[in-house]
Amino acid sequence: MQDIISIKDIDITNKKVFLRCDFNVPMDEFGNITDDRRIRSALPTIKYCLDQGCSIVVASHFGRPKNGFEEKYSLKPVAKRLGFALGLDVIMANDVIGADAKDKVAKLKKGEILMLENLRFEKGETKNDEALAKEFASYADVYINDAFGVCHRAHSSVEAITKFFSEEQRAAGFLLQKEIDFAEKLIKKPTRPFVAVVGGSKVSGKLQALTNLLPRVDKLIIGGGMAFTFLKALGENIGNSIVEEELIPEALNILKRGKELGVKIYLPVDVVAAQSFSPDSAVKFVTSQEIPSGWMGLDIGPASIRLFQEAIIDAQTIWWNGPMGVFEMDKFSKGSMKMSHSIAETHATTVVGGGDTADVVARFGDADEMTFISTGGGASLELIEGKELPGVKPLRKKDEWL
Ligand code: AMP
């Protein structure tokens, strides 16, 4: 795969930049931003553009608005938070390609930042509409994509827009570059031993990633709900635990391939079993062989935590994607908490997939200890699956000899 065109490879001096960010941040019911990591992660690119004398049109989506403008999906609070982070006023447009945005873009001066309203207020955005992309392109001389979390989607501001900028006018921002560098290093030349820790609810969501990783890892640790499909494949009684019966042959295949490849595969040896899927349920610690009928495993047990800790102790690279249990309920969050602490304490390069796993690490106070936490759940998984992302492909350098 060719290298990515970096923002440093092109001349952006004194240019007007269209900067696609992923500011799809979590908000509480009062409209407060509860985690501004995605905003902070965009600062290096924004500051670099300002240092080069640019004016910046910042564009992002936020949530899933259905029918044009809706106040609750407005990016106004995000513009405010970005302004605080930069110590600058961020000008807010009231629309995306309407008269207000166009007027404000036209008046934008060097060193100023304008934020467009939520791109998804325009229906064409998620349809990769070229007419909409052309409107976006008319706003700027240069296109910079720093929106890793949405690069697995062919959307107007991510894919179609690149057709309107030459190779000298389009590039990846620092965050996007970092995301791709970390994922490619994991896949191509991880420092060994390389341990993948996977969890989450389903095997189906991670099957392709597991298949792509298996020949590359030294150890594979499987926790979370997905472990039960493997345990059932091995003949255990898993009670009412979550299972994907149709994937049992795949699970067996992964175990067999792992053996052939010399990959050490670890499954939970005990679980926290509950009578119902509820924070008030009665619970007990049982071995994986003794889950009572009618009960369900909602977290890994203490012996599994010890086992997994032992298995990662010599790791030089760890990739973690998926919680070890139903971490949203305190009673079933200990496995994920302990794994988070243990991974953070190793001397390995630790790469955390986005989404739920990033939430786990932040919630248990380990974020600063990890080497890299991806800002995109789905996009991060697709990179590990070995896929080329539609938002990244147009930013690859062409073969020099072509
Ligand atoms: P995923 O989106 O596939 O990474 O799954 C994340 C979800 O898996 C979280 O919401 C967890 O609550 C859920 N999860 C983890 N362990 C279990 C389990 N043992 N049973 C049911 N759900 C689980």
mmCIF file of N, CA and C in Angstrom, residues 40-86:
data_model
loop_
_atom_site.group_PDB
_atom_site.id
_atom_site.type_symbol
_atom_site.label_atom_id
_atom_site.label_comp_id
_atom_site.label_asym_id
_atom_site.label_seq_id
_atom_site.Cartn_x
_atom_site.Cartn_y
_atom_site.Cartn_z
ATOM 1 N N ARG A 40 -9.922 17.560 21.066
ATOM 2 C CA ARG A 40 -8.501 17.781 21.407
ATOM 3 C C ARG A 40 -7.583 17.122 20.380
ATOM 4 N N SER A 41 -8.027 15.967 19.866
ATOM 5 C CA SER A 41 -7.184 15.238 18.906
ATOM 6 C C SER A 41 -7.009 15.998 17.591
ATOM 7 N N ALA A 42 -7.906 16.929 17.307
ATOM 8 C CA ALA A 42 -7.817 17.675 16.036
ATOM 9 C C ALA A 42 -6.924 18.911 16.168
ATOM 10 N N LEU A 43 -6.547 19.249 17.394
ATOM 11 C CA LEU A 43 -5.816 20.509 17.596
ATOM 12 C C LEU A 43 -4.470 20.591 16.850
ATOM 13 N N PRO A 44 -3.667 19.522 16.830
ATOM 14 C CA PRO A 44 -2.383 19.662 16.124
ATOM 15 C C PRO A 44 -2.556 20.107 14.661
ATOM 16 N N THR A 45 -3.540 19.516 13.976
ATOM 17 C CA THR A 45 -3.751 19.890 12.569
ATOM 18 C C THR A 45 -4.251 21.332 12.463
ATOM 19 N N ILE A 46 -5.180 21.694 13.321
ATOM 20 C CA ILE A 46 -5.739 23.058 13.265
ATOM 21 C C ILE A 46 -4.634 24.082 13.550
ATOM 22 N N LYS A 47 -3.830 23.804 14.578
ATOM 23 C CA LYS A 47 -2.757 24.759 14.926
ATOM 24 C C LYS A 47 -1.736 24.873 13.792
ATOM 25 N N TYR A 48 -1.440 23.729 13.183
ATOM 26 C CA TYR A 48 -0.484 23.752 12.065
ATOM 27 C C TYR A 48 -1.018 24.634 10.929
ATOM 28 N N CYS A 49 -2.297 24.468 10.614
ATOM 29 C CA CYS A 49 -2.905 25.288 9.546
ATOM 30 C C CYS A 49 -2.817 26.775 9.912
ATOM 31 N N LEU A 50 -3.112 27.084 11.162
ATOM 32 C CA LEU A 50 -3.059 28.497 11.582
ATOM 33 C C LEU A 50 -1.628 29.022 11.467
ATOM 34 N N ASP A 51 -0.672 28.188 11.869
ATOM 35 C CA ASP A 51 0.741 28.601 11.788
ATOM 36 C C ASP A 51 1.174 28.857 10.340
ATOM 37 N N GLN A 52 0.518 28.182 9.405
ATOM 38 C CA GLN A 52 0.869 28.376 7.988
ATOM 39 C C GLN A 52 0.105 29.551 7.377
ATOM 40 N N GLY A 53 -0.605 30.285 8.203
ATOM 41 C CA GLY A 53 -1.313 31.473 7.693
ATOM 42 C C GLY A 53 -2.626 31.148 6.996
ATOM 43 N N CYS A 54 -3.194 29.996 7.296
ATOM 44 C CA CYS A 54 -4.440 29.594 6.615
ATOM 45 C C CYS A 54 -5.668 30.201 7.284
ATOM 46 N N SER A 55 -6.774 30.191 6.554
ATOM 47 C CA SER A 55 -8.094 30.318 7.174
ATOM 48 C C SER A 55 -8.717 28.924 7.050
ATOM 49 N N ILE A 56 -9.549 28.552 8.025
ATOM 50 C CA ILE A 56 -10.009 27.153 8.065
ATOM 51 C C ILE A 56 -11.529 27.060 8.099
ATOM 52 N N VAL A 57 -12.070 26.271 7.188
ATOM 53 C CA VAL A 57 -13.493 25.930 7.240
ATOM 54 C C VAL A 57 -13.555 24.524 7.839
ATOM 55 N N VAL A 58 -14.019 24.430 9.081
ATOM 56 C CA VAL A 58 -14.070 23.130 9.752
ATOM 57 C C VAL A 58 -15.440 22.499 9.508
ATOM 58 N N ALA A 59 -15.433 21.223 9.140
ATOM 59 C CA ALA A 59 -16.690 20.536 8.842
ATOM 60 C C ALA A 59 -16.735 19.200 9.577
ATOM 61 N N SER A 60 -17.908 18.888 10.125
ATOM 62 C CA SER A 60 -18.071 17.604 10.818
ATOM 63 C C SER A 60 -19.532 17.169 10.765
ATOM 64 N N HIS A 61 -19.737 15.899 11.041
ATOM 65 C CA HIS A 61 -21.110 15.439 11.273
ATOM 66 C C HIS A 61 -21.293 15.340 12.776
ATOM 67 N N PHE A 62 -22.541 15.149 13.198
ATOM 68 C CA PHE A 62 -22.811 14.978 14.632
ATOM 69 C C PHE A 62 -24.144 14.251 14.772
ATOM 70 N N GLY A 63 -24.084 13.037 15.293
ATOM 71 C CA GLY A 63 -25.301 12.238 15.479
ATOM 72 C C GLY A 63 -25.934 11.865 14.144
ATOM 73 N N ARG A 64 -27.193 11.495 14.215
ATOM 74 C CA ARG A 64 -27.878 11.046 12.999
ATOM 75 C C ARG A 64 -29.169 11.825 12.769
ATOM 76 N N PRO A 65 -29.080 13.100 12.419
ATOM 77 C CA PRO A 65 -30.308 13.855 12.153
ATOM 78 C C PRO A 65 -31.011 13.268 10.928
ATOM 79 N N LYS A 66 -32.340 13.266 10.960
ATOM 80 C CA LYS A 66 -33.092 12.608 9.880
ATOM 81 C C LYS A 66 -33.546 13.602 8.810
ATOM 82 N N ASN A 67 -33.967 14.787 9.291
ATOM 83 C CA ASN A 67 -34.670 15.673 8.365
ATOM 84 C C ASN A 67 -34.180 17.102 8.413
ATOM 85 N N GLY A 68 -32.979 17.344 7.987
ATOM 86 C CA GLY A 68 -32.461 18.704 8.010
ATOM 87 C C GLY A 68 -32.145 19.191 9.413
ATOM 88 N N PHE A 69 -32.214 20.522 9.591
ATOM 89 C CA PHE A 69 -31.771 21.126 10.848
ATOM 90 C C PHE A 69 -32.595 20.657 12.053
ATOM 91 N N GLU A 70 -31.878 20.268 13.121
ATOM 92 C CA GLU A 70 -32.518 19.983 14.413
ATOM 93 C C GLU A 70 -31.572 20.536 15.465
ATOM 94 N N GLU A 71 -32.105 21.369 16.341
ATOM 95 C CA GLU A 71 -31.266 22.054 17.333
ATOM 96 C C GLU A 71 -30.379 21.072 18.106
ATOM 97 N N LYS A 72 -30.951 19.911 18.463
ATOM 98 C CA LYS A 72 -30.168 18.992 19.310
ATOM 99 C C LYS A 72 -28.957 18.389 18.586
ATOM 100 N N TYR A 73 -28.950 18.508 17.263
ATOM 101 C CA TYR A 73 -27.796 18.017 16.524
ATOM 102 C C TYR A 73 -26.895 19.154 16.026
ATOM 103 N N SER A 74 -27.145 20.364 16.541
ATOM 104 C CA SER A 74 -26.334 21.505 16.105
ATOM 105 C C SER A 74 -24.900 21.373 16.628
ATOM 106 N N LEU A 75 -23.953 21.843 15.839
ATOM 107 C CA LEU A 75 -22.543 21.791 16.260
ATOM 108 C C LEU A 75 -22.121 23.018 17.076
ATOM 109 N N LYS A 76 -23.084 23.867 17.426
ATOM 110 C CA LYS A 76 -22.726 25.083 18.179
ATOM 111 C C LYS A 76 -21.924 24.793 19.452
ATOM 112 N N PRO A 77 -22.357 23.831 20.296
ATOM 113 C CA PRO A 77 -21.554 23.568 21.507
ATOM 114 C C PRO A 77 -20.133 23.100 21.181
ATOM 115 N N VAL A 78 -19.992 22.415 20.067
ATOM 116 C CA VAL A 78 -18.671 21.921 19.666
ATOM 117 C C VAL A 78 -17.778 23.093 19.248
ATOM 118 N N ALA A 79 -18.378 24.054 18.515
ATOM 119 C CA ALA A 79 -17.606 25.233 18.088
ATOM 120 C C ALA A 79 -17.106 25.993 19.321
ATOM 121 N N LYS A 80 -17.982 26.066 20.318
ATOM 122 C CA LYS A 80 -17.622 26.765 21.552
ATOM 123 C C LYS A 80 -16.452 26.062 22.253
ATOM 124 N N ARG A 81 -16.562 24.741 22.360
ATOM 125 C CA ARG A 81 -15.509 23.976 23.028
ATOM 126 C C ARG A 81 -14.189 24.064 22.253
ATOM 127 N N LEU A 82 -14.283 24.029 20.946
ATOM 128 C CA LEU A 82 -13.073 24.159 20.119
ATOM 129 C C LEU A 82 -12.449 25.541 20.346
ATOM 130 N N GLY A 83 -13.294 26.541 20.435
ATOM 131 C CA GLY A 83 -12.805 27.903 20.696
ATOM 132 C C GLY A 83 -12.058 27.984 22.021
ATOM 133 N N PHE A 84 -12.631 27.349 23.066
ATOM 134 C CA PHE A 84 -11.961 27.328 24.386
ATOM 135 C C PHE A 84 -10.593 26.658 24.262
ATOM 136 N N ALA A 85 -10.580 25.514 23.566
ATOM 137 C CA ALA A 85 -9.341 24.743 23.465
ATOM 138 C C ALA A 85 -8.255 25.523 22.734
ATOM 139 N N LEU A 86 -8.658 26.359 21.779
ATOM 140 C CA LEU A 86 -7.678 27.095 20.977
ATOM 141 C C LEU A 86 -7.391 28.487 21.532
#
